[in-house]
Short mmCIF file of C-alpha atoms in Angstrom, two decimals:
data_model
loop_
_atom_site.label_atom_id
_atom_site.label_comp_id
_atom_site.label_asym_id
_atom_site.label_seq_id
_atom_site.Cartn_x
_atom_site.Cartn_y
_atom_site.Cartn_z
CA ILE A 1 -15.72 18.92 13.50
CA ALA A 2 -17.67 22.18 13.84
CA LEU A 3 -18.05 21.62 17.58
CA GLN A 4 -14.37 20.76 17.96
CA LYS A 5 -13.39 23.94 16.11
CA LYS A 6 -15.49 26.06 18.47
CA GLY A 7 -13.88 24.54 21.54
CA GLY A 8 -11.39 26.91 23.13
CA ASN A 9 -8.85 24.26 24.11
CA LYS A 10 -9.33 21.66 21.42
CA ASN A 11 -7.50 18.39 21.68
CA TYR A 12 -5.33 18.33 18.57
CA PHE A 13 -5.16 14.56 18.36
CA ASP A 14 -8.92 14.06 18.73
CA TYR A 15 -9.46 16.70 16.05
CA ILE A 16 -6.87 15.09 13.76
CA GLY A 17 -8.58 11.72 14.28
CA THR A 18 -11.95 13.18 13.36
CA LEU A 19 -10.55 14.81 10.21
CA THR A 20 -8.85 11.56 9.23
CA ASN A 21 -12.02 9.51 9.72
CA LEU A 22 -14.07 11.98 7.69
CA GLY A 23 -11.45 12.00 4.93
CA THR A 24 -11.45 8.21 4.88
CA ALA A 25 -15.24 8.17 4.58
CA TYR A 26 -15.08 10.59 1.65
CA PHE A 27 -12.37 8.41 0.05
CA HIS A 28 -14.56 5.30 0.22
CA CYS A 29 -17.39 7.32 -1.34
CA LYS A 30 -14.95 8.33 -4.12
CA GLU A 31 -15.31 12.01 -3.19
CA PHE A 32 -11.59 12.51 -3.58
CA SER A 33 -11.49 16.32 -3.53
CA LYS A 34 -13.31 16.41 -0.20
CA ALA A 35 -11.12 13.62 1.16
CA LYS A 36 -7.98 15.54 0.20
CA LEU A 37 -9.17 18.65 2.01
CA GLN A 38 -9.73 16.70 5.22
CA PHE A 39 -6.34 14.98 5.04
CA GLN A 40 -4.58 18.27 4.23
CA GLU A 41 -6.18 19.95 7.23
CA ALA A 42 -5.23 16.98 9.41
CA ILE A 43 -1.61 17.31 8.25
CA SER A 44 -1.69 21.02 9.03
CA GLU A 45 -3.02 20.31 12.53
CA CYS A 46 -0.30 17.68 13.06
CA ARG A 47 2.33 20.31 12.37
CA LYS A 48 0.78 22.64 14.94
CA ALA A 49 0.84 19.95 17.61
CA ASN A 50 3.92 19.19 19.68
CA SER A 51 6.44 17.38 17.53
CA ASN A 52 7.21 13.78 18.47
CA GLU A 53 7.75 10.40 16.80
CA ASN A 54 4.08 9.44 16.94
CA ASN A 55 3.16 12.73 15.32
CA GLY A 56 5.58 11.92 12.50
CA LEU A 57 3.94 8.54 12.00
CA THR A 58 0.53 10.22 11.87
CA ILE A 59 1.76 12.53 9.11
CA ALA A 60 3.24 9.53 7.26
CA SER A 61 -0.13 7.75 7.50
CA LEU A 62 -1.89 10.81 6.10
CA TRP A 63 0.61 11.07 3.24
CA ILE A 64 -0.14 7.44 2.38
CA LYS A 65 -3.87 8.21 2.33
CA MET A 66 -3.19 11.20 0.08
CA GLY A 67 -1.00 9.00 -2.12
CA ASN A 68 -3.86 6.53 -2.49
CA ILE A 69 -6.08 9.35 -3.73
CA TYR A 70 -3.51 10.48 -6.30
CA THR A 71 -3.13 6.84 -7.39
CA MET A 72 -6.88 6.59 -7.97
CA GLN A 73 -6.71 9.83 -9.95
CA LYS A 74 -3.76 8.45 -12.00
CA GLU A 75 -1.45 11.20 -10.76
CA TYR A 76 1.31 8.68 -10.22
CA ASP A 77 4.25 11.07 -9.81
CA MET A 78 2.58 12.81 -6.86
CA ALA A 79 1.51 9.47 -5.39
CA GLU A 80 5.05 8.12 -5.57
CA LYS A 81 6.49 11.24 -3.95
CA LEU A 82 4.05 10.98 -1.04
CA PHE A 83 4.70 7.26 -0.57
CA ASN A 84 8.46 7.83 -0.57
CA ASP A 85 8.16 10.71 1.91
CA ALA A 86 6.10 8.46 4.19
CA LEU A 87 8.61 5.64 3.76
CA LYS A 88 11.46 7.85 4.97
CA ILE A 89 9.57 8.65 8.17
CA LYS A 90 8.72 5.00 8.80
CA GLN A 91 12.29 3.86 8.15
CA GLN A 92 13.57 6.48 10.56
CA HIS A 93 11.01 5.52 13.21
CA PHE A 94 11.76 1.81 12.93
CA LYS A 95 15.53 2.40 13.11
CA ASN A 96 16.09 1.53 9.43
CA ASN A 97 14.67 -1.95 9.99
CA SER A 98 14.03 -2.79 6.34
CA SER A 99 12.12 -5.95 7.34
CA HIS A 100 9.54 -4.21 9.51
CA ALA A 101 6.01 -5.09 8.40
CA GLU A 102 4.91 -1.45 7.94
CA VAL A 103 7.98 -0.66 5.82
CA LEU A 104 7.41 -3.72 3.63
CA LEU A 105 3.72 -2.93 3.24
CA LEU A 106 4.49 0.56 1.99
CA ARG A 107 7.17 -0.73 -0.38
CA HIS A 108 4.53 -3.18 -1.68
CA SER A 109 2.34 -0.17 -2.50
CA LEU A 110 5.27 1.41 -4.34
CA ALA A 111 5.74 -1.78 -6.37
CA LEU A 112 2.06 -1.76 -7.36
CA LEU A 113 2.43 1.88 -8.34
CA LYS A 114 5.36 1.00 -10.60
CA ILE A 115 3.16 -1.57 -12.33
CA LYS A 116 0.58 1.13 -13.04
CA ARG A 117 3.36 3.25 -14.55
CA GLY A 118 4.49 0.37 -16.77
CA LEU A 119 7.83 -0.03 -14.95
CA TYR A 120 7.53 -3.80 -14.83
CA ASP A 121 11.19 -4.73 -14.31
CA GLU A 122 11.56 -2.22 -11.47
CA ALA A 123 8.38 -3.53 -9.89
CA MET A 124 9.57 -7.15 -10.10
CA ASN A 125 12.93 -6.29 -8.53
CA LEU A 126 11.14 -4.51 -5.70
CA PHE A 127 8.73 -7.42 -5.17
CA GLU A 128 11.60 -9.91 -5.04
CA ASP A 129 13.38 -7.87 -2.38
CA ILE A 130 10.16 -7.46 -0.36
CA LEU A 131 9.47 -11.20 -0.60
CA ALA A 132 12.97 -12.11 0.61
CA LYS A 133 12.70 -9.77 3.60
CA ARG A 134 9.19 -10.94 4.41
CA LYS A 135 10.35 -14.54 4.46
CA GLU A 136 13.20 -13.62 6.82
CA SER A 137 10.77 -12.27 9.38
CA SER A 138 8.00 -14.91 9.16
CA ASP A 139 7.44 -18.65 8.98
CA GLY A 140 6.72 -18.39 5.26
CA ASP A 141 3.00 -19.13 5.51
CA ASP A 142 1.47 -15.75 6.26
CA LEU A 143 -1.10 -14.04 4.08
CA GLY A 144 1.24 -11.13 3.38
CA ILE A 145 3.54 -13.50 1.49
CA ALA A 146 0.57 -14.97 -0.38
CA LYS A 147 -0.40 -11.47 -1.52
CA ILE A 148 3.13 -10.84 -2.79
CA TYR A 149 3.00 -14.10 -4.76
CA LEU A 150 -0.35 -13.11 -6.26
CA ASP A 151 0.84 -9.66 -7.33
CA MET A 152 4.09 -11.07 -8.72
CA CYS A 153 2.06 -13.61 -10.69
CA SER A 154 -0.12 -10.82 -12.10
CA LEU A 155 3.02 -8.90 -13.03
CA CYS A 156 4.53 -11.91 -14.82
CA LEU A 157 1.42 -12.15 -16.98
CA LYS A 158 1.71 -8.46 -17.84
CA GLN A 159 5.40 -8.86 -18.68
CA GLN A 160 4.79 -11.75 -21.06
CA ARG A 161 2.62 -9.61 -23.32
CA GLY A 162 5.61 -7.67 -24.57
CA ASN A 163 8.32 -10.24 -23.91
CA SER A 164 9.84 -12.78 -26.26
CA SER A 165 10.25 -15.34 -23.43
CA LYS A 166 6.50 -15.78 -22.96
CA ILE A 167 6.77 -19.46 -21.98
CA ALA A 168 9.29 -18.75 -19.21
CA ASN A 169 7.16 -15.92 -17.84
CA LYS A 170 4.05 -18.08 -17.86
CA GLU A 171 5.86 -20.89 -16.05
CA LYS A 172 7.09 -18.43 -13.42
CA ALA A 173 3.56 -17.05 -13.08
CA ARG A 174 2.20 -20.57 -12.60
CA ASP A 175 4.78 -21.33 -9.90
CA LEU A 176 3.95 -18.09 -8.07
CA CYS A 177 0.24 -18.81 -8.30
CA ASN A 178 0.76 -22.31 -6.88
CA SER A 179 2.84 -20.91 -4.00
CA ALA A 180 0.07 -18.43 -3.20
CA GLU A 181 -2.57 -21.18 -3.36
CA ASP A 182 -0.64 -23.37 -0.91
CA ILE A 183 -0.73 -20.60 1.70
CA LEU A 184 -4.34 -19.60 1.04
CA VAL A 185 -5.61 -23.19 1.25
CA TRP A 186 -3.69 -23.69 4.50
CA SER A 187 -5.23 -20.46 5.83
CA VAL A 188 -8.76 -21.73 5.06
CA LEU A 189 -10.04 -18.44 3.66
CA PRO A 190 -13.64 -18.13 2.45
CA SER A 191 -14.11 -18.27 -1.32
CA ASN A 192 -15.23 -14.62 -1.43
CA HIS A 193 -12.08 -13.31 0.28
CA PRO A 194 -10.29 -10.77 -2.00
CA TYR A 195 -7.15 -12.93 -2.14
CA MET A 196 -9.17 -16.00 -3.16
CA LEU A 197 -10.95 -13.99 -5.84
CA GLN A 198 -7.61 -12.70 -7.15
CA LEU A 199 -6.28 -16.27 -7.17
CA SER A 200 -9.26 -17.52 -9.19
CA LYS A 201 -8.84 -14.76 -11.78
CA LEU A 202 -5.15 -15.54 -12.17
CA GLN A 203 -5.75 -19.28 -12.45
CA ALA A 204 -8.24 -18.61 -15.25
CA LYS A 205 -5.50 -16.79 -17.19
CA LEU A 206 -3.00 -19.59 -16.70
#
């Protein structure tokens, strides 16, 4: 970065890439303050560069990374704002295609954020819409759908704690878990894959 700063005619996009990679490394080391500084500088550099659609997507990606930091720090309002700002850019870029994989992935992150905030019903409604759209654009057996089933199952178990219809919620959770298992078994994932580990934990609770 120091060498790139000294360069008279620095390549903005190379510099932005370097800042992003450094910020990501700090994030994985849980040095969130340092990660934020790198991402913020990358966003600033993006705004200096010539404006185009790809530049907008780069900013959206950086906002998502910033949102992940705020989520880890339990600053959920700021995280949600950043995710929603990024979602607007992605929806605009993909011509309001609500079934585009990147749009659905970001909405999945928003659903998980709602769970952290205790907004279980809102999260479930969002998951159900994401699942329906994901099924429309796939053959129904992809790992993305399995992950939605797993997270919906986890949410059902959280809902039953404060819900009078505990039996119904547990039955729904079991059905979701079975649907996820069908896809994961067909995909032949190793037992230490994160989705398989999540499945095992959920099965133990059922």
